[in-house]
Coordinates of N, CA and C in Angstrom, one line a residue:
X1 N 16.2 35.6 10.1 CA 15.1 36.5 10.1 C 14.6 36.6 11.6
X2 N 14.5 37.8 12.1 CA 14.0 38.1 13.4 C 12.7 38.9 13.3
X3 N 11.6 38.4 14.0 CA 10.3 39.1 14.0 C 9.9 39.3 15.4
X4 N 9.3 40.5 15.7 CA 8.8 40.8 17.0 C 7.5 41.5 16.9
X5 N 6.5 41.1 17.8 CA 5.2 41.7 17.8 C 4.5 41.7 16.4
X6 N 4.6 40.7 15.7 CA 4.1 40.6 14.3 C 2.8 39.7 14.3
X7 N 2.0 40.0 13.4 CA 0.8 39.1 13.1 C 0.9 38.6 11.7
X8 N 0.8 37.3 11.5 CA 0.8 36.7 10.2 C -0.5 36.0 10.0
X9 N -1.4 36.5 9.2 CA -2.7 36.1 9.1 C -3.3 36.1 7.7
X10 N -4.3 35.1 7.5 CA -5.1 35.0 6.3 C -4.2 34.9 5.0
X11 N -3.2 34.0 5.1 CA -2.3 33.7 4.0 C -2.6 32.3 3.5
X12 N -2.3 31.9 2.3 CA -2.5 30.6 1.8 C -1.4 30.1 0.9
X13 N -1.0 28.8 1.0 CA 0.0 28.2 0.2 C -0.6 26.9 -0.4
X14 N -0.3 26.6 -1.7 CA -0.7 25.4 -2.3 C -0.1 24.2 -1.7
X15 N 1.1 24.3 -1.3 CA 1.8 23.1 -0.7 C 2.1 23.2 0.8
X16 N 3.2 23.8 1.2 CA 3.6 23.8 2.6 C 3.7 25.2 3.1
X17 N 3.4 25.4 4.4 CA 3.6 26.7 5.1 C 2.7 27.8 4.7
X18 N 1.5 27.7 5.0 CA 0.5 28.7 4.6 C 0.9 30.1 5.2
X19 N 1.3 30.1 6.5 CA 1.8 31.3 7.1 C 3.2 31.6 6.9
X20 N 4.1 30.6 7.2 CA 5.6 30.8 7.1 C 6.2 29.5 6.6
X21 N 7.1 29.6 5.6 CA 8.0 28.5 5.2 C 9.4 29.0 5.5
X22 N 10.1 28.4 6.4 CA 11.4 28.8 6.8 C 12.4 27.7 6.6
X23 N 13.5 28.1 5.8 CA 14.6 27.2 5.6 C 15.9 27.6 6.3
X24 N 15.9 28.7 7.0 CA 17.0 29.3 7.7 C 16.8 29.3 9.1
X25 N 17.3 30.4 9.7 CA 17.1 30.7 11.2 C 16.0 31.7 11.3
X26 N 14.9 31.3 12.1 CA 13.8 32.2 12.3 C 13.6 32.4 13.8
X27 N 13.6 33.6 14.2 CA 13.3 33.9 15.6 C 12.0 34.8 15.7
X28 N 11.0 34.3 16.5 CA 9.8 35.0 16.6 C 9.5 35.3 18.1
X29 N 9.3 36.6 18.4 CA 9.0 37.0 19.8 C 7.6 37.7 19.8
X30 N 6.7 37.1 20.6 CA 5.4 37.7 20.8 C 4.6 37.9 19.4
X31 N 4.8 36.9 18.6 CA 4.1 37.0 17.3 C 2.9 36.0 17.3
X32 N 1.9 36.4 16.4 CA 0.7 35.6 16.2 C 0.7 35.1 14.8
X33 N 0.5 33.8 14.7 CA 0.3 33.1 13.3 C -1.0 32.5 13.4
X34 N -2.0 33.1 12.6 CA -3.4 32.6 12.7 C -4.1 32.8 11.4
X35 N -5.1 31.9 11.3 CA -6.0 31.9 10.1 C -5.3 31.7 8.8
X36 N -4.3 30.9 8.8 CA -3.6 30.6 7.5 C -3.9 29.2 7.0
X37 N -3.8 29.0 5.8 CA -4.2 27.7 5.2 C -3.1 27.2 4.2
X38 N -3.1 25.9 4.1 CA -2.3 25.2 3.1 C -3.1 24.1 2.5
X39 N -3.1 24.0 1.2 CA -3.9 23.0 0.5 C -3.4 21.6 0.8
X40 N -2.0 21.5 1.1 CA -1.4 20.2 1.3 C -1.0 20.0 2.7
X41 N 0.1 20.6 3.2 CA 0.7 20.4 4.5 C 1.0 21.7 5.2
X42 N 0.7 21.8 6.5 CA 1.1 22.8 7.4 C 0.6 24.2 7.1
X43 N -0.6 24.6 7.6 CA -1.1 25.9 7.5 C -0.4 27.0 8.2
X44 N 0.3 26.6 9.3 CA 1.0 27.6 10.2 C 2.4 27.9 9.8
X45 N 3.4 27.1 10.4 CA 4.8 27.3 10.2 C 5.5 26.0 9.8
X46 N 6.2 26.1 8.6 CA 6.9 24.9 8.1 C 8.4 25.2 8.3
X47 N 9.1 24.4 9.1 CA 10.5 24.7 9.5 C 11.4 23.6 9.0
X48 N 12.4 23.9 8.3 CA 13.5 23.0 7.9 C 14.9 23.5 8.4
X49 N 14.9 24.6 9.2 CA 16.1 25.1 9.7 C 16.1 25.2 11.2
X50 N 16.3 26.4 11.7 CA 16.3 26.6 13.2 C 15.2 27.6 13.5
X51 N 14.3 27.2 14.4 CA 13.1 28.0 14.8 C 13.2 28.3 16.3
X52 N 13.0 29.5 16.7 CA 12.9 29.9 18.1 C 11.7 30.8 18.2
X53 N 10.7 30.3 19.1 CA 9.5 31.1 19.3 C 9.5 31.4 20.8
X54 N 9.3 32.7 21.2 CA 9.2 33.1 22.5 C 7.9 33.9 22.7
X55 N 6.9 33.4 23.3 CA 5.6 34.0 23.4 C 4.7 34.0 22.2
X56 N 3.6 34.5 22.3 CA 2.7 34.6 21.1 C 1.7 33.4 21.0
X57 N 1.2 33.3 19.8 CA 0.2 32.2 19.6 C 0.2 31.7 18.1
X58 N -0.1 30.4 18.0 CA -0.3 29.8 16.7 C -1.6 29.2 16.7
X59 N -2.6 29.8 16.0 CA -4.0 29.3 16.2 C -4.8 29.4 15.0
X60 N -5.8 28.6 14.9 CA -6.8 28.6 13.8 C -6.3 28.5 12.4
X61 N -5.2 27.7 12.3 CA -4.6 27.4 11.0 C -5.2 26.1 10.5
X62 N -5.2 25.9 9.2 CA -5.8 24.6 8.7 C -5.0 24.2 7.5
X63 N -5.0 22.9 7.2 CA -4.3 22.3 6.1 C -5.2 21.2 5.5
X64 N -4.8 20.8 4.3 CA -5.5 19.8 3.5 C -5.0 18.4 3.7
X65 N -4.8 17.7 2.7 CA -4.5 16.2 2.7 C -3.3 15.8 3.4
X66 N -2.2 16.6 3.6 CA -1.0 16.2 4.2 C -1.0 16.3 5.7
X67 N -1.9 17.1 6.3 CA -1.9 17.3 7.7 C -0.9 18.3 8.3
X68 N -0.8 18.3 9.6 CA 0.0 19.2 10.4 C -0.3 20.6 10.2
X69 N -1.3 21.1 11.0 CA -1.8 22.4 10.7 C -1.1 23.6 11.4
X70 N -0.4 23.3 12.6 CA 0.2 24.5 13.3 C 1.7 24.6 12.9
X71 N 2.5 23.6 13.3 CA 3.9 23.6 13.1 C 4.4 22.3 12.6
X72 N 5.3 22.3 11.5 CA 6.0 21.2 11.1 C 7.5 21.4 11.2
X73 N 8.2 20.5 12.0 CA 9.6 20.6 12.2 C 10.2 19.4 11.6
X74 N 10.9 19.7 10.5 CA 11.5 18.6 9.6 C 12.6 17.8 10.3
X75 N 12.9 16.6 9.8 CA 14.1 15.9 10.2 C 15.3 16.7 9.9
X76 N 16.2 16.8 10.9 CA 17.4 17.6 10.8 C 17.2 19.1 11.2
X77 N 16.0 19.5 11.4 CA 15.7 20.8 11.9 C 15.6 20.9 13.4
X78 N 15.7 22.1 14.0 CA 15.5 22.2 15.4 C 14.6 23.4 15.7
X79 N 13.8 23.2 16.8 CA 12.9 24.2 17.2 C 12.8 24.3 18.7
X80 N 12.8 25.5 19.2 CA 12.5 25.8 20.7 C 11.4 26.7 20.8
X81 N 10.4 26.3 21.5 CA 9.1 27.1 21.7 C 8.8 27.3 23.1
X82 N 8.7 28.6 23.5 CA 8.5 28.9 24.9 C 7.3 29.8 25.1
X83 N 6.5 29.6 26.1 CA 5.4 30.5 26.5 C 4.5 30.8 25.3
X84 N 4.0 29.8 24.6 CA 3.2 29.9 23.4 C 1.9 29.2 23.5
X85 N 0.9 29.8 23.0 CA -0.4 29.2 22.9 C -0.6 28.6 21.5
X86 N -0.7 27.3 21.4 CA -0.9 26.6 20.1 C -2.3 26.0 20.2
X87 N -3.2 26.5 19.5 CA -4.6 26.1 19.7 C -5.5 26.2 18.4
X88 N -6.5 25.3 18.4 CA -7.6 25.3 17.4 C -7.1 25.2 16.0
X89 N -6.1 24.4 15.7 CA -5.6 24.1 14.4 C -6.1 22.8 13.9
X90 N -6.4 22.6 12.7 CA -7.0 21.4 12.2 C -6.3 20.9 10.9
X91 N -6.0 19.6 10.9 CA -5.4 18.9 9.8 C -6.2 17.8 9.3
X92 N -6.6 17.9 8.0 CA -7.6 16.9 7.5 C -6.9 15.6 7.0
X93 N -5.6 15.5 6.9 CA -5.0 14.3 6.4 C -3.9 13.8 7.2
X94 N -3.6 14.4 8.4 CA -2.4 13.9 9.2 C -2.6 14.5 10.6
X95 N -1.5 14.9 11.2 CA -1.6 15.5 12.6 C -2.4 16.8 12.6
X96 N -3.1 17.0 13.7 CA -3.8 18.3 13.8 C -3.0 19.5 14.2
X97 N -2.1 19.3 15.2 CA -1.3 20.4 15.7 C 0.1 20.5 15.2
X98 N 1.0 19.7 15.9 CA 2.4 19.8 15.6 C 2.9 18.4 15.1
X99 N 3.8 18.5 14.1 CA 4.5 17.3 13.6 C 6.0 17.5 13.7
X100 N 6.6 16.7 14.5 CA 8.0 16.8 14.8 C 8.8 15.6 14.3
X101 N 9.7 15.9 13.3 CA 10.7 14.8 12.9 C 12.1 15.1 13.2
X102 N 12.3 16.3 13.8 CA 13.7 16.8 14.2 C 13.8 16.8 15.7
X103 N 14.4 17.9 16.2 CA 14.6 18.2 17.6 C 13.7 19.3 18.0
X104 N 12.8 19.1 18.9 CA 11.8 20.1 19.4 C 11.8 20.1 20.9
X105 N 12.0 21.3 21.4 CA 11.9 21.6 22.9 C 10.7 22.6 23.1
X106 N 9.8 22.2 24.0 CA 8.7 23.1 24.3 C 8.7 23.3 25.8
X107 N 8.5 24.6 26.3 CA 8.4 24.9 27.7 C 7.3 25.9 27.9
X108 N 6.5 25.7 28.9 CA 5.4 26.6 29.3 C 4.4 26.9 28.1
X109 N 4.1 25.8 27.4 CA 3.2 26.0 26.2 C 1.9 25.3 26.5
X110 N 0.9 25.7 25.8 CA -0.4 25.0 25.7 C -0.6 24.5 24.3
X111 N -1.0 23.2 24.2 CA -1.3 22.6 22.9 C -2.7 22.1 23.1
X112 N -3.7 22.8 22.6 CA -5.1 22.5 22.9 C -6.1 22.6 21.7
X113 N -7.1 21.8 21.7 CA -8.2 21.9 20.8 C -7.8 21.7 19.3
X114 N -7.0 20.7 19.1 CA -6.6 20.3 17.7 C -7.3 19.1 17.3
X115 N -7.6 19.0 16.0 CA -8.2 17.8 15.4 C -7.4 17.3 14.2
X116 N -7.0 16.0 14.2 CA -6.3 15.5 13.1 C -6.6 14.0 12.8
X117 N -6.2 13.5 11.7 CA -6.5 12.1 11.3 C -5.5 11.2 12.0
X118 N -4.2 11.4 11.8 CA -3.2 10.5 12.4 C -2.9 10.7 13.8
X119 N -3.0 12.0 14.3 CA -2.8 12.3 15.7 C -3.5 13.6 16.0
X120 N -3.7 14.0 17.2 CA -4.4 15.2 17.6 C -3.5 16.4 17.9
X121 N -2.8 16.3 19.1 CA -2.0 17.5 19.5 C -0.6 17.5 18.9
X122 N 0.2 16.5 19.2 CA 1.6 16.4 18.7 C 1.9 15.0 18.2
X123 N 2.5 15.0 17.0 CA 3.0 13.7 16.5 C 4.5 13.8 16.4
X124 N 5.2 12.8 17.0 CA 6.7 12.9 17.1 C 7.3 11.6 16.6
X125 N 8.3 11.8 15.6 CA 9.1 10.8 15.2 C 10.6 11.1 15.4
X126 N 10.8 12.3 16.0 CA 12.2 12.8 16.3 C 12.5 12.8 17.8
X127 N 13.0 13.9 18.3 CA 13.3 14.0 19.7 C 12.4 15.2 20.2
X128 N 11.6 14.9 21.2 CA 10.6 15.9 21.7 C 10.8 16.0 23.2
X129 N 11.1 17.2 23.7 CA 11.2 17.5 25.1 C 10.2 18.5 25.5
X130 N 9.3 18.1 26.5 CA 8.2 19.0 27.0 C 8.5 19.3 28.5
X131 N 8.4 20.6 28.9 CA 8.5 21.0 30.3 C 7.4 22.0 30.6
X132 N 6.6 21.7 31.6 CA 5.5 22.5 32.1 C 4.6 22.9 31.0
X133 N 4.2 21.9 30.2 CA 3.3 22.1 29.1 C 1.9 21.5 29.4
X134 N 0.9 22.0 28.8 CA -0.5 21.4 28.9 C -0.9 21.0 27.5
X135 N -1.2 19.7 27.4 CA -1.7 19.1 26.2 C -3.1 18.7 26.4
X136 N -4.1 19.5 26.0 CA -5.5 19.3 26.4 C -6.5 19.4 25.3
X137 N -7.5 18.6 25.4 CA -8.7 18.8 24.5 C -8.4 18.5 23.0
X138 N -7.4 17.7 22.7 CA -7.1 17.3 21.3 C -7.8 16.0 21.0
X139 N -8.0 15.8 19.6 CA -8.7 14.6 19.2 C -8.1 14.1 17.9
X140 N -7.9 12.7 17.9 CA -7.3 12.1 16.7 C -8.3 11.1 16.1
X141 N -8.3 11.0 14.8 CA -9.1 10.0 14.1 C -8.5 8.7 14.1
X142 N -7.3 8.5 14.7 CA -6.6 7.3 14.7 C -6.0 7.1 16.1
X143 N -4.7 7.2 16.3 CA -4.0 7.0 17.6 C -3.5 8.3 18.1
X144 N -3.3 8.3 19.4 CA -2.6 9.5 20.1 C -3.3 10.8 20.0
X145 N -4.4 10.9 20.8 CA -5.2 12.1 20.9 C -4.4 13.3 21.3
X146 N -3.6 13.1 22.4 CA -2.7 14.2 22.9 C -1.4 14.2 22.2
X147 N -0.7 13.0 22.4 CA 0.7 12.8 21.8 C 0.7 11.5 21.1
X148 N 1.2 11.5 19.8 CA 1.4 10.2 19.1 C 3.0 10.1 19.0
X149 N 3.6 9.4 19.8 CA 5.1 9.2 19.8 C 5.4 8.0 19.0
X150 N 5.6 8.2 17.7 CA 5.8 7.2 16.7 C 7.3 6.9 16.5
X151 N 7.9 6.0 17.3 CA 9.3 5.7 17.2 C 10.2 6.8 17.6
X152 N 9.7 7.9 18.2 CA 10.5 9.0 18.6 C 11.0 8.9 20.0
X153 N 11.8 9.9 20.5 CA 12.2 10.0 21.8 C 11.4 11.1 22.5
X154 N 10.7 10.8 23.6 CA 9.8 11.7 24.2 C 10.2 11.8 25.7
X155 N 10.4 13.1 26.1 CA 10.6 13.4 27.5 C 9.6 14.4 27.9
X156 N 8.9 14.2 29.0 CA 7.9 15.1 29.5 C 8.1 15.3 31.0
X157 N 8.2 16.6 31.4 CA 8.5 16.9 32.8 C 7.4 18.0 33.2
X158 N 6.7 17.6 34.3 CA 5.7 18.5 34.9 C 4.7 19.0 33.9
X159 N 4.2 18.1 33.1 CA 3.2 18.4 32.1 C 1.8 17.9 32.5
X160 N 0.8 18.5 32.0 CA -0.6 18.1 32.2 C -1.1 17.6 30.8
X161 N -1.5 16.4 30.8 CA -2.0 15.8 29.5 C -3.4 15.2 29.9
X162 N -4.5 16.0 29.5 CA -5.8 15.6 29.9 C -6.9 16.0 28.9
X163 N -8.0 15.3 28.9 CA -9.1 15.6 28.1 C -8.9 15.4 26.6
X164 N -8.0 14.5 26.2 CA -7.7 14.2 24.8 C -8.4 12.9 24.4
X165 N -8.7 12.7 23.2 CA -9.3 11.5 22.7 C -8.8 11.0 21.4
X166 N -8.8 9.6 21.3 CA -8.3 9.0 20.0 C -9.4 8.0 19.6
X167 N -9.6 7.9 18.3 CA -10.5 6.9 17.8 C -10.2 5.5 18.1
X168 N -8.9 5.2 18.2 CA -8.4 3.8 18.4 C -7.6 3.6 19.7
X169 N -6.4 4.1 19.8 CA -5.5 3.8 20.9 C -4.9 5.1 21.4
X170 N -4.6 5.1 22.7 CA -3.8 6.2 23.3 C -4.5 7.6 23.3
X171 N -5.6 7.7 24.1 CA -6.3 9.0 24.2 C -5.4 10.1 24.6
X172 N -4.5 9.8 25.6 CA -3.5 10.8 26.1 C -2.2 10.7 25.3
X173 N -1.6 9.5 25.4 CA -0.3 9.3 24.7 C -0.4 7.9 24.0
X174 N 0.1 7.8 22.8 CA 0.3 6.6 22.1 C 1.8 6.5 21.9
X175 N 2.4 5.4 22.5 CA 3.9 5.3 22.4 C 4.2 3.9 22.0

């Protein structure tokens, strides 16, 4: 599926992927995914395949007990996200912003103003590569306000990680 200059807004799912649930190859260019909800996990984009995002925004999505409000990238899945604003997503039972269990590359992205229970901005148990990204103003009710690297592989190059907070450990990064 290829999408360009699209807006996905005000959708709801009982389980996963309030905005998008993708099992195949999804390419999004200059798209906005906003104001979507999931009662369980991932109000924004749920990916179990191959996801490519170039430009656009993922913002103001929310989820219930399972957490991960903006993007969930499953184990065995891959995602590449460039020039994207990922902001103001909230997860009431897990990560606030992004949960990565697969392979995720992000370049020139902002991850800001997320709130979650287990982590704030990004939770990683897979392989995460960040380049020229800003991880700012996120908050966690547990560990890893900016990034919670939970047994994953994390590489960060020329990134700004600032203004994040955690209830217990690792306001910026928990590794």
